[in-house]
Amino acid sequence: MKVLVTGGLGFIGSHTCVSLIENGFDVVIIDNLYNSKEVVLDRIETITGVRPTFYKKDVQDLESLREIFKKEHFDAIIHFAGYKAVGESVKKPLMYYENNLESTFALLKCMEEFDVKNFVFSSSATVYGLPDKVPLTEDSPVKSATSPYGETKVMIERILTDIGNVHKDWNIALLRYFNPIGAHKSGLLGEDPNGIPNNLLPYINKVAIGLLPKVNVFGNDYPTPDGTGVRDYIHVVDLAYGHVLALKKLSTNPGLVIYNLGTGKGTSVLEVIKAYEKATGVKINYVICPRRDGDVPENYASTTKAEKELGFKCKYNIEDACRDGYNFQKAEFERQNNK
Ligand code: UFG
């Protein structure tokens, strides 16, 4: 089965390519390297022994996309490519709406033209907005998101639902990720954002290797057990395997399906810091700061549906993810500085 992975050199995309190859899929990547590096292709090859076909193209470029579809004859698409920084999206809404929507439109047009019927969309728990209650099930209401980034996920889910209603023979999976963290155990793949990281784990990683002095804990007065924000942190390797299971599900012709991909367990910011210290032996200094705008107090998944219908079960816990994330960050820093 030949799968197009857009954004396949990014954080979740690259781990998914590894998982797909390990499970016998033929992988073709389109990535414009906006937030990724071509060396990731070599690393996927080092891990799996297989070098995926790679096109350095922008998914919005419909003419190039048509050429690729004509040549490759895809059976399925997994669409990761997109802008994803929540704060940046508030400042540059047009850039976010244009890029995330246009790339999806281009793919959908090619699916119609070249008769590709299977599509997996990289969505987010952000579509649940401020939850009325946790755990979040797939039936929890989809709300107006708290950022243009989140709104693109809500919009694309809606567009895919409308299109799925027309194309009765299409199979579409909306995968709502909770908080992906960790890295491949080889230390070759992981998340290494440029500049000051927005997300908690990349930030802690930089503190751990001494590039930043301390973690800013955004608020300790939330209605949670220790007052800090609670999230559902899922190891990226578990999340990646969820895509293999989703493709298997689509091969049974289910139409449109929606799954949460999380662990089902909430962990607070202070608990994350403690788990990180335990897993790595590195002391993480932190300071309590005011709340960050737009943050919800608590958000974690009900995993019942994915477990029952996909057989999805996480193998790794938060400490595994902290250890693997730290090892990647350390190795990446050394590689970049030729140590
Ligand atoms: N946090 C800190 N300090 C930091 C960074 C984060 O205390 O430096 C806290 C946040 O306040 C929150 C928790 O750590 O309580 C997790 O924050 P992240 O920024 O790592 O993740 P979010 O839950 O805010 O956002 C993530 C993804 C989004 C996605 C959202 C879906 O980054 O893309 O989950 O729920 F939309």
Coordinates of C-alpha atoms and ligand atoms in Angstrom, one line a residue:
M1 CA 0.0 0.0 0.0
K2 CA 1.5 3.3 -1.1
V3 CA 1.0 6.2 1.3
L4 CA 1.7 9.9 0.7
V5 CA 2.8 11.6 4.0
T6 CA 2.7 15.4 3.8
G7 CA 5.0 17.0 6.3
G8 CA 6.7 13.6 6.7
L9 CA 10.0 15.1 7.8
G10 CA 8.4 16.9 10.8
F11 CA 8.2 15.7 14.4
I12 CA 5.1 13.5 14.2
G13 CA 5.5 12.9 10.5
S14 CA 8.9 11.4 10.7
H15 CA 8.0 9.0 13.5
T16 CA 4.9 8.0 11.5
C17 CA 7.1 7.3 8.4
V18 CA 9.2 5.0 10.5
S19 CA 6.2 3.2 11.9
L20 CA 4.6 2.9 8.4
I21 CA 7.8 1.5 6.9
E22 CA 8.2 -1.0 9.8
N23 CA 4.7 -2.2 9.1
G24 CA 5.2 -2.8 5.4
F25 CA 3.8 0.4 3.9
D26 CA 5.5 2.1 0.9
V27 CA 6.1 5.8 1.9
V28 CA 6.3 8.9 -0.2
I29 CA 7.0 12.2 1.5
I30 CA 6.2 15.7 0.5
D31 CA 7.7 18.4 2.7
N32 CA 8.8 22.0 2.0
L33 CA 11.3 21.9 4.9
Y34 CA 9.7 25.0 6.4
N35 CA 9.9 23.5 9.9
S36 CA 12.0 20.4 9.2
K37 CA 15.4 19.3 7.8
E38 CA 16.3 17.1 4.9
V39 CA 18.8 15.1 7.1
V40 CA 15.7 13.5 8.7
L41 CA 15.3 11.5 5.5
D42 CA 18.8 10.0 6.1
R43 CA 17.8 9.2 9.7
I44 CA 14.6 7.5 8.7
E45 CA 16.7 5.4 6.4
T46 CA 19.2 4.7 9.1
I47 CA 16.5 3.5 11.4
T48 CA 14.4 1.5 8.9
G49 CA 16.9 0.5 6.2
V50 CA 14.5 2.1 3.7
R51 CA 14.8 5.5 2.1
P52 CA 11.3 6.9 1.3
T53 CA 10.8 8.8 -1.9
F54 CA 11.0 12.5 -1.1
Y55 CA 9.6 15.5 -2.9
K56 CA 10.7 18.9 -1.7
K57 CA 7.5 20.7 -2.6
D58 CA 4.9 22.9 -1.0
V59 CA 1.6 21.0 -0.7
Q60 CA -0.2 24.2 -1.8
D61 CA 1.5 24.0 -5.2
L62 CA -1.3 22.2 -7.0
E63 CA 0.6 21.8 -10.3
S64 CA 3.5 20.0 -8.6
L65 CA 1.0 18.0 -6.6
R66 CA -0.7 16.8 -9.7
E67 CA 2.6 15.7 -11.2
I68 CA 3.3 13.7 -8.1
F69 CA -0.1 12.1 -7.9
K70 CA 0.1 11.2 -11.6
K71 CA 3.4 9.4 -11.1
E72 CA 2.9 7.7 -7.8
H73 CA -0.6 6.3 -7.7
F74 CA -1.3 6.6 -4.0
D75 CA -3.6 4.4 -2.0
A76 CA -3.9 6.8 1.0
I77 CA -2.8 10.2 2.3
I78 CA -1.7 11.2 5.8
H79 CA -1.8 15.0 6.0
F80 CA 0.5 16.5 8.6
A81 CA 1.9 19.5 6.7
G82 CA 0.8 22.7 8.3
Y83 CA 1.7 25.6 10.5
K84 CA 1.2 24.8 14.2
A85 CA 2.4 27.5 16.5
V86 CA -0.6 28.7 18.5
G87 CA 0.9 32.1 19.5
E88 CA 2.2 32.9 16.0
S89 CA -1.2 32.1 14.6
V90 CA -2.8 34.8 16.7
K91 CA -0.4 37.3 15.2
K92 CA -0.5 36.0 11.7
P93 CA -4.0 34.6 11.1
L94 CA -4.0 35.1 7.3
M95 CA -0.8 33.1 7.0
Y96 CA -2.3 30.2 9.0
Y97 CA -5.7 30.1 7.4
E98 CA -4.2 30.4 3.9
N99 CA -1.5 27.7 4.3
N100 CA -3.4 25.2 6.3
L101 CA -6.6 25.4 4.3
E102 CA -5.0 25.8 0.8
S103 CA -2.8 22.7 1.3
T104 CA -5.8 20.7 2.3
F105 CA -7.8 21.9 -0.7
A106 CA -5.0 21.0 -3.1
L107 CA -4.8 17.5 -1.7
L108 CA -8.6 17.0 -1.9
K109 CA -8.6 18.2 -5.5
C110 CA -5.9 15.7 -6.4
M111 CA -7.8 12.9 -4.5
E112 CA -10.8 13.7 -6.7
E113 CA -8.8 13.9 -9.9
F114 CA -6.7 10.8 -9.3
D115 CA -9.3 8.7 -7.5
V116 CA -7.6 8.4 -4.1
K117 CA -10.1 7.4 -1.5
N118 CA -8.3 7.3 1.9
F119 CA -7.3 10.3 3.9
V120 CA -6.0 10.7 7.5
F121 CA -6.0 14.2 8.9
S122 CA -3.7 15.3 11.7
S123 CA -6.2 17.1 13.9
S124 CA -5.9 18.2 17.5
A125 CA -7.6 18.1 20.9
T126 CA -7.7 21.9 20.4
V127 CA -11.0 21.4 18.6
Y128 CA -12.6 20.7 22.0
G129 CA -11.8 24.2 23.1
L130 CA -12.4 24.8 26.8
P131 CA -13.8 21.4 27.9
D132 CA -17.0 21.2 29.9
K133 CA -15.8 18.0 31.4
V134 CA -12.9 15.5 31.1
P135 CA -12.0 12.9 29.9
L136 CA -12.9 14.1 26.4
T137 CA -14.7 11.6 24.3
E138 CA -15.0 11.9 20.5
D139 CA -18.7 13.0 21.2
S140 CA -17.6 16.0 23.3
P141 CA -18.7 19.2 21.6
V142 CA -16.3 20.7 19.0
K143 CA -16.1 24.3 19.9
S144 CA -14.7 27.5 18.5
A145 CA -11.0 27.1 19.1
T146 CA -8.9 29.6 21.1
S147 CA -6.5 30.4 18.2
P148 CA -6.5 30.7 14.4
Y149 CA -4.3 27.6 14.4
G150 CA -7.0 25.7 16.3
E151 CA -9.7 27.2 14.1
T152 CA -8.0 25.7 11.0
K153 CA -8.3 22.3 12.6
V154 CA -12.0 22.9 13.3
M155 CA -12.5 24.1 9.8
I156 CA -10.7 21.3 8.1
E157 CA -12.5 18.7 10.1
R158 CA -15.8 20.4 9.0
I159 CA -14.7 20.5 5.3
L160 CA -13.7 16.8 5.4
T161 CA -17.0 15.9 7.0
D162 CA -19.0 17.7 4.3
I163 CA -16.8 16.1 1.6
G164 CA -17.2 12.7 3.2
N165 CA -21.0 13.1 3.0
V166 CA -20.7 13.5 -0.7
H167 CA -18.0 11.0 -1.5
K168 CA -19.6 8.0 0.1
D169 CA -16.8 5.7 -1.0
W170 CA -14.1 7.8 0.6
N171 CA -12.7 6.9 4.0
I172 CA -11.5 9.7 6.2
A173 CA -9.9 9.5 9.7
L174 CA -9.8 12.6 11.9
L175 CA -7.2 11.9 14.5
R176 CA -7.3 14.3 17.4
Y177 CA -3.9 14.3 19.1
F178 CA -3.4 15.3 22.7
N179 CA 0.1 16.4 23.6
P180 CA 2.8 14.5 21.6
I181 CA 6.2 14.4 23.4
G182 CA 9.3 12.2 23.5
A183 CA 11.4 11.0 20.6
H184 CA 12.7 7.9 18.8
K185 CA 14.8 5.8 21.1
S186 CA 17.7 5.9 18.6
G187 CA 18.1 9.6 19.5
L188 CA 17.9 10.4 15.7
L189 CA 14.4 11.7 15.5
G190 CA 12.7 14.2 17.8
E191 CA 11.5 17.8 18.2
D192 CA 14.0 20.6 18.2
P193 CA 12.3 23.9 17.5
N194 CA 14.3 26.9 16.6
G195 CA 14.5 29.7 19.2
I196 CA 12.6 29.6 22.5
P197 CA 10.2 26.7 22.5
N198 CA 6.5 27.3 23.0
N199 CA 5.6 23.8 24.3
L200 CA 6.5 22.4 27.7
L201 CA 8.7 19.4 26.9
P202 CA 10.9 21.1 24.3
Y203 CA 11.4 23.9 26.8
I204 CA 12.3 21.5 29.6
N205 CA 14.7 19.7 27.2
K206 CA 16.6 23.0 26.7
V207 CA 16.7 23.7 30.4
A208 CA 18.0 20.2 31.0
I209 CA 21.0 20.7 28.6
G210 CA 21.7 24.1 30.0
L211 CA 20.5 26.3 27.1
L212 CA 17.8 27.9 29.2
P213 CA 18.0 28.7 32.9
K214 CA 14.6 27.6 34.2
V215 CA 11.1 26.5 33.2
N216 CA 8.4 29.1 33.5
V217 CA 5.3 27.3 35.0
F218 CA 2.3 29.2 33.6
G219 CA 0.0 29.4 36.6
N220 CA -0.4 27.4 39.8
D221 CA -3.9 28.6 40.7
Y222 CA -5.9 26.4 38.3
P223 CA -8.7 24.1 39.7
T224 CA -6.4 21.1 39.4
P225 CA -4.8 19.0 42.2
D226 CA -1.6 21.0 42.4
G227 CA -2.9 24.1 40.7
T228 CA -0.8 23.7 37.5
G229 CA -2.3 22.8 34.1
V230 CA -3.1 19.2 33.4
R231 CA -2.5 17.6 29.9
D232 CA -2.5 14.2 28.3
Y233 CA 1.1 13.6 27.2
I234 CA 1.5 10.8 24.6
H235 CA 4.8 9.4 23.4
V236 CA 5.3 10.3 19.8
V237 CA 6.1 6.7 18.9
D238 CA 2.8 5.5 20.3
L239 CA 1.0 8.3 18.4
A240 CA 2.8 7.3 15.2
Y241 CA 1.6 3.7 15.5
G242 CA -1.9 5.1 15.8
H243 CA -1.6 6.2 12.2
V244 CA -0.8 2.6 11.1
L245 CA -3.9 1.4 13.0
A246 CA -6.0 4.2 11.4
L247 CA -4.9 3.2 7.9
K248 CA -5.8 -0.4 8.7
K249 CA -9.2 0.8 9.9
L250 CA -9.7 2.8 6.7
S251 CA -9.1 -0.4 4.7
T252 CA -12.4 -1.8 6.1
N253 CA -14.3 1.1 4.4
P254 CA -15.7 2.8 7.5
G255 CA -16.5 6.2 5.9
L256 CA -15.6 9.0 8.2
V257 CA -14.2 8.1 11.6
I258 CA -12.9 10.2 14.5
Y259 CA -10.4 9.1 17.2
N260 CA -8.7 10.7 20.1
L261 CA -5.1 9.7 20.3
G262 CA -3.9 10.2 23.9
T263 CA -3.1 8.1 26.9
G264 CA -6.2 8.7 28.9
K265 CA -4.1 10.0 31.8
G266 CA -3.8 13.7 32.9
T267 CA -0.4 14.9 34.2
S268 CA 0.2 18.3 35.7
V269 CA 3.1 20.6 34.8
L270 CA 4.8 19.9 38.2
E271 CA 4.3 16.2 37.8
V272 CA 5.9 16.4 34.3
I273 CA 8.9 18.2 35.9
K274 CA 9.2 15.5 38.6
A275 CA 8.9 12.7 36.1
Y276 CA 11.6 14.3 33.9
E277 CA 14.0 14.6 36.8
K278 CA 13.3 10.9 37.8
A279 CA 13.8 9.7 34.2
T280 CA 16.9 11.6 33.4
G281 CA 18.6 12.4 36.8
V282 CA 18.8 16.0 35.7
K283 CA 17.5 18.7 38.1
I284 CA 15.0 21.0 36.4
N285 CA 14.8 24.5 38.0
Y286 CA 11.5 26.3 37.6
V287 CA 9.6 29.4 38.7
I288 CA 5.9 29.9 39.0
C289 CA 4.6 32.6 36.6
P290 CA 1.2 34.1 35.7
R291 CA -1.2 32.0 33.6
R292 CA -0.7 32.0 29.8
D293 CA -3.5 33.4 27.7
G294 CA -5.7 30.9 26.1
D295 CA -4.7 27.9 28.2
V296 CA -7.3 25.5 29.5
P297 CA -6.9 24.2 33.0
E298 CA -7.3 20.5 32.2
N299 CA -7.5 18.4 29.1
Y300 CA -7.1 14.6 28.7
A301 CA -8.6 12.0 26.4
S302 CA -11.0 9.2 26.8
T303 CA -9.2 6.4 24.9
T304 CA -12.0 3.9 25.0
K305 CA -13.1 4.4 21.3
A306 CA -9.5 4.1 19.9
E307 CA -8.8 1.1 22.1
K308 CA -12.0 -0.7 21.1
E309 CA -12.2 0.2 17.4
L310 CA -8.5 0.4 16.5
G311 CA -6.8 -1.7 19.1
F312 CA -4.8 1.4 20.1
K313 CA -2.9 1.0 23.4
C314 CA 0.1 3.1 24.5
K315 CA 3.3 1.2 25.3
Y316 CA 5.2 4.1 26.8
N317 CA 4.7 6.3 29.9
I318 CA 5.6 9.8 30.7
E319 CA 9.0 8.8 32.1
D320 CA 9.9 6.9 28.9
A321 CA 8.9 10.0 26.9
C322 CA 11.0 12.3 29.1
R323 CA 14.1 10.0 28.8
D324 CA 13.8 9.6 25.1
G325 CA 13.2 13.4 24.6
Y326 CA 16.2 14.3 26.7
N327 CA 18.5 11.8 24.9
F328 CA 17.4 13.1 21.5
Q329 CA 17.9 16.8 22.6
K330 CA 21.4 16.0 24.0
A331 CA 22.4 14.1 20.9
E332 CA 21.0 16.7 18.6
F333 CA 22.9 19.5 20.4
E334 CA 26.1 17.5 20.2
R335 CA 25.5 16.8 16.5
Q336 CA 24.9 20.5 15.8
N337 CA 28.0 21.5 17.7
N338 CA 30.1 18.7 16.3
K339 CA 31.0 17.5 19.8
Ligands
UFG1 N1 3.5 25.3 30.1 C1 4.3 25.9 31.0 N2 5.5 26.4 30.6 C2 5.9 26.4 29.4 C3 5.1 25.8 28.4 C4 3.9 25.2 28.8 O1 3.9 25.9 32.2 O2 7.0 27.0 29.1 C5 2.3 24.6 30.5 C6 1.0 25.1 29.8 O3 0.5 26.2 30.5 C7 0.1 23.9 29.8 C8 1.1 22.7 29.7 O4 2.4 23.2 30.1 O5 -0.5 23.7 31.1 C9 1.3 22.2 28.2 O6 1.5 23.3 27.4 P1 2.0 23.1 25.9 O7 2.3 24.4 25.3 O8 3.2 22.1 25.8 O9 0.8 22.4 25.2 P2 -0.7 22.9 25.0 O10 -1.5 21.9 25.7 O11 -0.9 24.3 25.3 O12 -0.9 22.8 23.4 C10 -0.8 21.5 22.8 C11 -0.3 21.7 21.4 C12 -1.3 22.5 20.5 C13 -2.6 21.8 20.6 C14 -3.1 21.6 22.0 C15 -4.3 20.7 22.0 O13 0.9 22.4 21.4 O14 -0.9 22.4 19.2 O15 -2.1 20.9 22.8 O16 -4.9 20.6 23.2 F1 -3.5 22.6 20.0

